[in-house]
GROMACS .gro file of C-alpha atoms in nm:
model
  330
    1UNK     CA    1   6.285   0.716  -0.294
    2UNK     CA    2   6.045   0.997  -0.283
    3UNK     CA    3   5.921   0.911  -0.648
    4UNK     CA    4   5.867   0.547  -0.544
    5UNK     CA    5   5.648   0.650  -0.234
    6UNK     CA    6   5.438   0.882  -0.472
    7UNK     CA    7   5.351   0.579  -0.699
    8UNK     CA    8   5.299   0.367  -0.440
    9UNK     CA    9   5.014   0.603  -0.272
   10UNK     CA   10   4.888   0.616  -0.623
   11UNK     CA   11   4.849   0.253  -0.656
   12UNK     CA   12   4.670   0.259  -0.303
   13UNK     CA   13   4.423   0.507  -0.433
   14UNK     CA   14   4.362   0.340  -0.755
   15UNK     CA   15   4.297   0.024  -0.559
   16UNK     CA   16   4.056   0.199  -0.309
   17UNK     CA   17   3.892   0.348  -0.615
   18UNK     CA   18   3.828   0.010  -0.761
   19UNK     CA   19   3.729  -0.139  -0.414
   20UNK     CA   20   3.464   0.121  -0.373
   21UNK     CA   21   3.343   0.094  -0.738
   22UNK     CA   22   3.307  -0.271  -0.705
   23UNK     CA   23   3.095  -0.216  -0.360
   24UNK     CA   24   2.892   0.049  -0.536
   25UNK     CA   25   2.822  -0.155  -0.841
   26UNK     CA   26   2.695  -0.459  -0.616
   27UNK     CA   27   2.492  -0.245  -0.397
   28UNK     CA   28   2.312  -0.080  -0.694
   29UNK     CA   29   2.266  -0.423  -0.871
   30UNK     CA   30   2.135  -0.558  -0.529
   31UNK     CA   31   1.892  -0.248  -0.493
   32UNK     CA   32   1.793  -0.274  -0.855
   33UNK     CA   33   1.697  -0.610  -0.810
   34UNK     CA   34   1.489  -0.575  -0.529
   35UNK     CA   35   1.318  -0.309  -0.707
   36UNK     CA   36   1.255  -0.542  -0.989
   37UNK     CA   37   1.111  -0.797  -0.764
   38UNK     CA   38   0.868  -0.551  -0.617
   39UNK     CA   39   0.750  -0.407  -0.919
   40UNK     CA   40   0.727  -0.735  -1.153
   41UNK     CA   41   0.637  -0.987  -0.891
   42UNK     CA   42   0.555  -0.844  -0.537
   43UNK     CA   43   0.311  -0.590  -0.649
   44UNK     CA   44   0.122  -0.778  -0.930
   45UNK     CA   45   0.084  -1.069  -0.698
   46UNK     CA   46  -0.060  -0.887  -0.409
   47UNK     CA   47  -0.285  -0.680  -0.633
   48UNK     CA   48  -0.410  -1.011  -0.787
   49UNK     CA   49  -0.462  -1.137  -0.433
   50UNK     CA   50  -0.659  -0.816  -0.325
   51UNK     CA   51  -0.860  -0.796  -0.631
   52UNK     CA   52  -0.975  -1.183  -0.574
   53UNK     CA   53  -1.042  -1.109  -0.212
   54UNK     CA   54  -1.264  -0.805  -0.261
   55UNK     CA   55  -1.437  -0.984  -0.542
   56UNK     CA   56  -1.538  -1.268  -0.311
   57UNK     CA   57  -1.579  -1.077   0.011
   58UNK     CA   58  -1.764  -0.772  -0.133
   59UNK     CA   59  -1.972  -0.966  -0.414
   60UNK     CA   60  -2.261  -0.769  -0.546
   61UNK     CA   61  -2.396  -1.031  -0.794
   62UNK     CA   62  -2.626  -1.179  -0.574
   63UNK     CA   63  -2.809  -0.866  -0.478
   64UNK     CA   64  -2.829  -0.761  -0.849
   65UNK     CA   65  -2.966  -1.104  -0.950
   66UNK     CA   66  -3.235  -1.066  -0.679
   67UNK     CA   67  -3.334  -0.726  -0.800
   68UNK     CA   68  -3.347  -0.814  -1.174
   69UNK     CA   69  -3.553  -1.111  -1.085
   70UNK     CA   70  -3.784  -0.900  -0.874
   71UNK     CA   71  -3.799  -0.664  -1.192
   72UNK     CA   72  -3.885  -0.961  -1.428
   73UNK     CA   73  -4.130  -1.104  -1.167
   74UNK     CA   74  -4.306  -0.840  -0.993
   75UNK     CA   75  -4.474  -1.053  -0.737
   76UNK     CA   76  -4.139  -1.237  -0.620
   77UNK     CA   77  -4.051  -0.940  -0.394
   78UNK     CA   78  -4.253  -0.703  -0.166
   79UNK     CA   79  -4.177  -0.331  -0.174
   80UNK     CA   80  -4.011  -0.350   0.155
   81UNK     CA   81  -3.760  -0.607   0.022
   82UNK     CA   82  -3.700  -0.424  -0.282
   83UNK     CA   83  -3.597  -0.116  -0.059
   84UNK     CA   84  -3.403  -0.345   0.170
   85UNK     CA   85  -3.190  -0.475  -0.133
   86UNK     CA   86  -3.166  -0.153  -0.288
   87UNK     CA   87  -3.032  -0.022   0.055
   88UNK     CA   88  -2.773  -0.302   0.076
   89UNK     CA   89  -2.647  -0.251  -0.282
   90UNK     CA   90  -2.593   0.116  -0.215
   91UNK     CA   91  -2.393   0.059   0.118
   92UNK     CA   92  -2.201  -0.259  -0.049
   93UNK     CA   93  -2.112  -0.056  -0.367
   94UNK     CA   94  -1.982   0.227  -0.181
   95UNK     CA   95  -1.787   0.011   0.072
   96UNK     CA   96  -1.626  -0.166  -0.219
   97UNK     CA   97  -1.525   0.150  -0.390
   98UNK     CA   98  -1.398   0.343  -0.090
   99UNK     CA   99  -1.182   0.017   0.030
  100UNK     CA  100  -1.052  -0.053  -0.336
  101UNK     CA  101  -0.913   0.315  -0.340
  102UNK     CA  102  -0.782   0.295   0.006
  103UNK     CA  103  -0.605  -0.058  -0.044
  104UNK     CA  104  -0.472   0.020  -0.393
  105UNK     CA  105  -0.310   0.328  -0.239
  106UNK     CA  106  -0.186   0.148   0.057
  107UNK     CA  107  -0.030  -0.137  -0.121
  108UNK     CA  108   0.145   0.063  -0.394
  109UNK     CA  109   0.307   0.291  -0.120
  110UNK     CA  110   0.378  -0.010   0.104
  111UNK     CA  111   0.576  -0.176  -0.150
  112UNK     CA  112   0.785   0.112  -0.232
  113UNK     CA  113   0.846   0.141   0.153
  114UNK     CA  114   0.972  -0.192   0.166
  115UNK     CA  115   1.206  -0.155  -0.143
  116UNK     CA  116   1.371   0.169   0.021
  117UNK     CA  117   1.397   0.005   0.365
  118UNK     CA  118   1.573  -0.287   0.204
  119UNK     CA  119   1.793  -0.048   0.011
  120UNK     CA  120   1.877   0.166   0.317
  121UNK     CA  121   1.981  -0.168   0.516
  122UNK     CA  122   2.199  -0.275   0.186
  123UNK     CA  123   2.376   0.073   0.214
  124UNK     CA  124   2.439   0.046   0.584
  125UNK     CA  125   2.582  -0.322   0.514
  126UNK     CA  126   2.805  -0.182   0.269
  127UNK     CA  127   2.944   0.084   0.474
  128UNK     CA  128   3.016  -0.166   0.755
  129UNK     CA  129   3.179  -0.374   0.529
  130UNK     CA  130   3.390  -0.095   0.380
  131UNK     CA  131   3.506  -0.024   0.764
  132UNK     CA  132   3.620  -0.357   0.804
  133UNK     CA  133   3.782  -0.360   0.457
  134UNK     CA  134   3.581  -0.680   0.369
  135UNK     CA  135   3.522  -0.701   0.014
  136UNK     CA  136   3.265  -0.949   0.043
  137UNK     CA  137   2.972  -0.847   0.265
  138UNK     CA  138   2.961  -1.141   0.470
  139UNK     CA  139   2.831  -0.999   0.804
  140UNK     CA  140   2.575  -1.178   0.985
  141UNK     CA  141   2.373  -0.841   0.974
  142UNK     CA  142   2.322  -0.853   0.580
  143UNK     CA  143   1.966  -0.919   0.500
  144UNK     CA  144   1.968  -1.266   0.367
  145UNK     CA  145   1.755  -1.394   0.088
  146UNK     CA  146   1.517  -1.561   0.313
  147UNK     CA  147   1.440  -1.256   0.525
  148UNK     CA  148   1.427  -1.036   0.219
  149UNK     CA  149   1.187  -1.244   0.048
  150UNK     CA  150   0.968  -1.293   0.365
  151UNK     CA  151   0.968  -0.911   0.418
  152UNK     CA  152   0.864  -0.845   0.063
  153UNK     CA  153   0.590  -1.128   0.078
  154UNK     CA  154   0.432  -0.975   0.398
  155UNK     CA  155   0.253  -0.721   0.180
  156UNK     CA  156  -0.006  -1.010   0.136
  157UNK     CA  157  -0.112  -0.976   0.500
  158UNK     CA  158  -0.378  -0.736   0.404
  159UNK     CA  159  -0.564  -0.977   0.170
  160UNK     CA  160  -0.486  -1.293   0.377
  161UNK     CA  161  -0.554  -1.165   0.722
  162UNK     CA  162  -0.637  -0.782   0.747
  163UNK     CA  163  -0.950  -0.790   0.517
  164UNK     CA  164  -1.239  -0.894   0.747
  165UNK     CA  165  -1.145  -0.606   0.990
  166UNK     CA  166  -1.095  -0.373   0.717
  167UNK     CA  167  -1.434  -0.452   0.545
  168UNK     CA  168  -1.609  -0.413   0.855
  169UNK     CA  169  -1.489  -0.077   0.946
  170UNK     CA  170  -1.505   0.048   0.614
  171UNK     CA  171  -1.884  -0.052   0.594
  172UNK     CA  172  -1.945   0.126   0.910
  173UNK     CA  173  -1.811   0.447   0.782
  174UNK     CA  174  -1.993   0.405   0.463
  175UNK     CA  175  -2.323   0.377   0.644
  176UNK     CA  176  -2.241   0.660   0.872
  177UNK     CA  177  -2.196   0.888   0.537
  178UNK     CA  178  -2.490   0.730   0.336
  179UNK     CA  179  -2.739   0.749   0.580
  180UNK     CA  180  -2.874   1.090   0.456
  181UNK     CA  181  -2.851   1.010   0.085
  182UNK     CA  182  -3.172   0.875  -0.091
  183UNK     CA  183  -3.174   0.645  -0.384
  184UNK     CA  184  -3.375   0.921  -0.547
  185UNK     CA  185  -3.112   1.198  -0.479
  186UNK     CA  186  -2.921   1.359  -0.772
  187UNK     CA  187  -2.582   1.231  -0.819
  188UNK     CA  188  -2.294   1.322  -1.044
  189UNK     CA  189  -1.904   1.355  -1.027
  190UNK     CA  190  -1.900   1.614  -0.762
  191UNK     CA  191  -2.129   1.427  -0.518
  192UNK     CA  192  -1.927   1.107  -0.583
  193UNK     CA  193  -1.603   1.288  -0.500
  194UNK     CA  194  -1.772   1.424  -0.198
  195UNK     CA  195  -1.901   1.097  -0.086
  196UNK     CA  196  -1.590   0.887  -0.155
  197UNK     CA  197  -1.377   1.149   0.016
  198UNK     CA  198  -1.610   1.177   0.323
  199UNK     CA  199  -1.602   0.790   0.380
  200UNK     CA  200  -1.230   0.769   0.368
  201UNK     CA  201  -1.204   1.063   0.595
  202UNK     CA  202  -1.475   0.902   0.843
  203UNK     CA  203  -1.280   0.558   0.812
  204UNK     CA  204  -0.922   0.717   0.883
  205UNK     CA  205  -1.042   0.901   1.191
  206UNK     CA  206  -1.269   0.623   1.335
  207UNK     CA  207  -0.992   0.483   1.588
  208UNK     CA  208  -0.671   0.572   1.755
  209UNK     CA  209  -0.410   0.748   1.533
  210UNK     CA  210  -0.253   0.495   1.275
  211UNK     CA  211  -0.489   0.221   1.366
  212UNK     CA  212  -0.509   0.105   1.016
  213UNK     CA  213  -0.149  -0.002   1.019
  214UNK     CA  214  -0.317  -0.314   1.185
  215UNK     CA  215  -0.455  -0.417   0.848
  216UNK     CA  216  -0.127  -0.402   0.663
  217UNK     CA  217   0.145  -0.510   0.922
  218UNK     CA  218   0.073  -0.777   1.182
  219UNK     CA  219   0.058  -0.673   1.521
  220UNK     CA  220   0.317  -0.828   1.765
  221UNK     CA  221   0.381  -0.722   2.119
  222UNK     CA  222   0.753  -0.764   2.086
  223UNK     CA  223   0.793  -0.546   1.796
  224UNK     CA  224   0.561  -0.262   1.958
  225UNK     CA  225   0.779  -0.259   2.276
  226UNK     CA  226   1.086  -0.257   2.078
  227UNK     CA  227   0.964   0.023   1.855
  228UNK     CA  228   0.912   0.241   2.152
  229UNK     CA  229   1.264   0.191   2.258
  230UNK     CA  230   1.614   0.249   2.153
  231UNK     CA  231   1.811   0.030   1.893
  232UNK     CA  232   2.005  -0.079   2.181
  233UNK     CA  233   1.730  -0.267   2.342
  234UNK     CA  234   1.651  -0.482   2.051
  235UNK     CA  235   1.592  -0.837   2.181
  236UNK     CA  236   1.836  -1.099   2.088
  237UNK     CA  237   1.602  -1.314   1.962
  238UNK     CA  238   1.464  -1.076   1.693
  239UNK     CA  239   1.517  -1.188   1.339
  240UNK     CA  240   1.627  -0.956   1.072
  241UNK     CA  241   1.295  -0.999   0.931
  242UNK     CA  242   1.134  -0.873   1.258
  243UNK     CA  243   1.359  -0.578   1.248
  244UNK     CA  244   1.243  -0.509   0.891
  245UNK     CA  245   0.881  -0.515   0.982
  246UNK     CA  246   0.949  -0.289   1.282
  247UNK     CA  247   1.092  -0.046   1.076
  248UNK     CA  248   0.816  -0.050   0.815
  249UNK     CA  249   0.581   0.010   1.085
  250UNK     CA  250   0.743   0.306   1.194
  251UNK     CA  251   0.739   0.445   0.853
  252UNK     CA  252   0.390   0.371   0.817
  253UNK     CA  253   0.300   0.545   1.146
  254UNK     CA  254   0.489   0.852   1.075
  255UNK     CA  255   0.325   1.212   1.005
  256UNK     CA  256   0.515   1.219   0.684
  257UNK     CA  257   0.353   0.896   0.541
  258UNK     CA  258   0.007   1.004   0.663
  259UNK     CA  259   0.061   1.333   0.446
  260UNK     CA  260   0.170   1.122   0.165
  261UNK     CA  261  -0.142   0.885   0.194
  262UNK     CA  262  -0.386   1.191   0.208
  263UNK     CA  263  -0.222   1.329  -0.112
  264UNK     CA  264  -0.226   0.982  -0.312
  265UNK     CA  265  -0.586   0.913  -0.189
  266UNK     CA  266  -0.712   1.243  -0.349
  267UNK     CA  267  -0.506   1.196  -0.641
  268UNK     CA  268  -0.705   0.868  -0.710
  269UNK     CA  269  -1.033   0.999  -0.615
  270UNK     CA  270  -0.982   1.300  -0.845
  271UNK     CA  271  -0.910   1.071  -1.134
  272UNK     CA  272  -1.222   0.865  -1.038
  273UNK     CA  273  -1.436   1.182  -1.051
  274UNK     CA  274  -1.324   1.268  -1.415
  275UNK     CA  275  -1.425   0.897  -1.514
  276UNK     CA  276  -1.780   0.941  -1.353
  277UNK     CA  277  -1.884   1.240  -1.596
  278UNK     CA  278  -2.056   1.531  -1.525
  279UNK     CA  279  -2.417   1.411  -1.574
  280UNK     CA  280  -2.659   1.432  -1.270
  281UNK     CA  281  -2.874   1.103  -1.228
  282UNK     CA  282  -3.055   0.952  -0.928
  283UNK     CA  283  -2.816   0.778  -0.718
  284UNK     CA  284  -2.976   0.427  -0.782
  285UNK     CA  285  -2.885   0.480  -1.140
  286UNK     CA  286  -2.538   0.581  -1.068
  287UNK     CA  287  -2.463   0.248  -0.846
  288UNK     CA  288  -2.402   0.045  -1.163
  289UNK     CA  289  -2.121   0.286  -1.287
  290UNK     CA  290  -1.970   0.285  -0.936
  291UNK     CA  291  -1.946  -0.095  -0.918
  292UNK     CA  292  -1.791  -0.092  -1.275
  293UNK     CA  293  -1.520   0.119  -1.163
  294UNK     CA  294  -1.373  -0.107  -0.884
  295UNK     CA  295  -1.228  -0.338  -1.107
  296UNK     CA  296  -1.010  -0.069  -1.285
  297UNK     CA  297  -0.846   0.031  -0.932
  298UNK     CA  298  -0.733  -0.353  -0.917
  299UNK     CA  299  -0.595  -0.402  -1.252
  300UNK     CA  300  -0.255  -0.553  -1.311
  301UNK     CA  301   0.010  -0.273  -1.205
  302UNK     CA  302   0.148  -0.243  -1.566
  303UNK     CA  303  -0.214  -0.152  -1.685
  304UNK     CA  304  -0.336   0.015  -1.398
  305UNK     CA  305  -0.372   0.385  -1.465
  306UNK     CA  306  -0.414   0.475  -1.085
  307UNK     CA  307  -0.088   0.288  -0.976
  308UNK     CA  308   0.079   0.490  -1.272
  309UNK     CA  309  -0.059   0.821  -1.134
  310UNK     CA  310   0.058   0.743  -0.775
  311UNK     CA  311   0.440   0.669  -0.919
  312UNK     CA  312   0.443   1.024  -1.052
  313UNK     CA  313   0.305   1.214  -0.761
  314UNK     CA  314   0.597   1.449  -0.655
  315UNK     CA  315   0.528   1.418  -0.281
  316UNK     CA  316   0.559   1.043  -0.291
  317UNK     CA  317   0.891   1.046  -0.471
  318UNK     CA  318   1.037   1.317  -0.230
  319UNK     CA  319   0.899   1.108   0.073
  320UNK     CA  320   1.072   0.801  -0.057
  321UNK     CA  321   1.405   0.988  -0.129
  322UNK     CA  322   1.413   1.116   0.217
  323UNK     CA  323   1.315   0.772   0.361
  324UNK     CA  324   1.601   0.613   0.188
  325UNK     CA  325   1.853   0.899   0.278
  326UNK     CA  326   1.739   0.918   0.637
  327UNK     CA  327   1.982   0.635   0.760
  328UNK     CA  328   2.052   0.555   1.098
  329UNK     CA  329   2.425   0.528   1.203
  330UNK     CA  330   2.583   0.207   1.100
   0.00000   0.00000   0.00000
């Protein structure tokens, strides 16, 4: 009798171990699938859209063509017109560079935030299903395929909707930083670093704290009001997608994310500085090189050295680890 009880308990333990193993394997496979979708589809697609939008909205070719035409045909442009074109080229070149740096960093980090938020929800759903001894996670709270795909696809909000306001604000910051820099001023990798850093710092400090989140995530009064309250006040009509976006907004608005952004921007600017070289040249002669480096920032992720650098920043990895582990109660 006693021996039979022991065997029965052992059988129950083995069954529970198998039960937990199956749940873990499914959760891990689901998380890896989300990661794969993000790395191979979401980020490459969003980077392509971003590259196309920047090339279209911050096109330098018309200014260069007019300057080249004026050089070949001296009488076609007055001295005032030439100075105006050079001034516009200066502002547009650095606006495009600073914006490309900022947007590349933000898209790379945001897609990672998305994956970890989805992974965290998956963990919670698994825990809930274990509590109810439900091997098949059929709870209505589980992130379904449609909501998951919609949330991952929301990364395109920046290129589809946020770009006009972002360009305008970045251009204003660029004008403020460059207003004292003449085309004849000597320019090298150190001044390049200082200039891009000053533009980014000026841009990030222009509005209220975290104002820039509006370029990445759509504003919604319902989400804002919910984010400031407790989870118990979530409206009944709020979809799983809305909840995921609300959580993403909270992460992007956190001080920890702000620190990671600062570190990431510096890492990218440091790499660009190395590509500039140390030779000092007049600012006007440096503008073509500045323009040529912008497409490097927007290359396809698997070939993009800047995105690879961002992946390997220890502070980024640590932040994402804490993000995934910092789970609300199920």
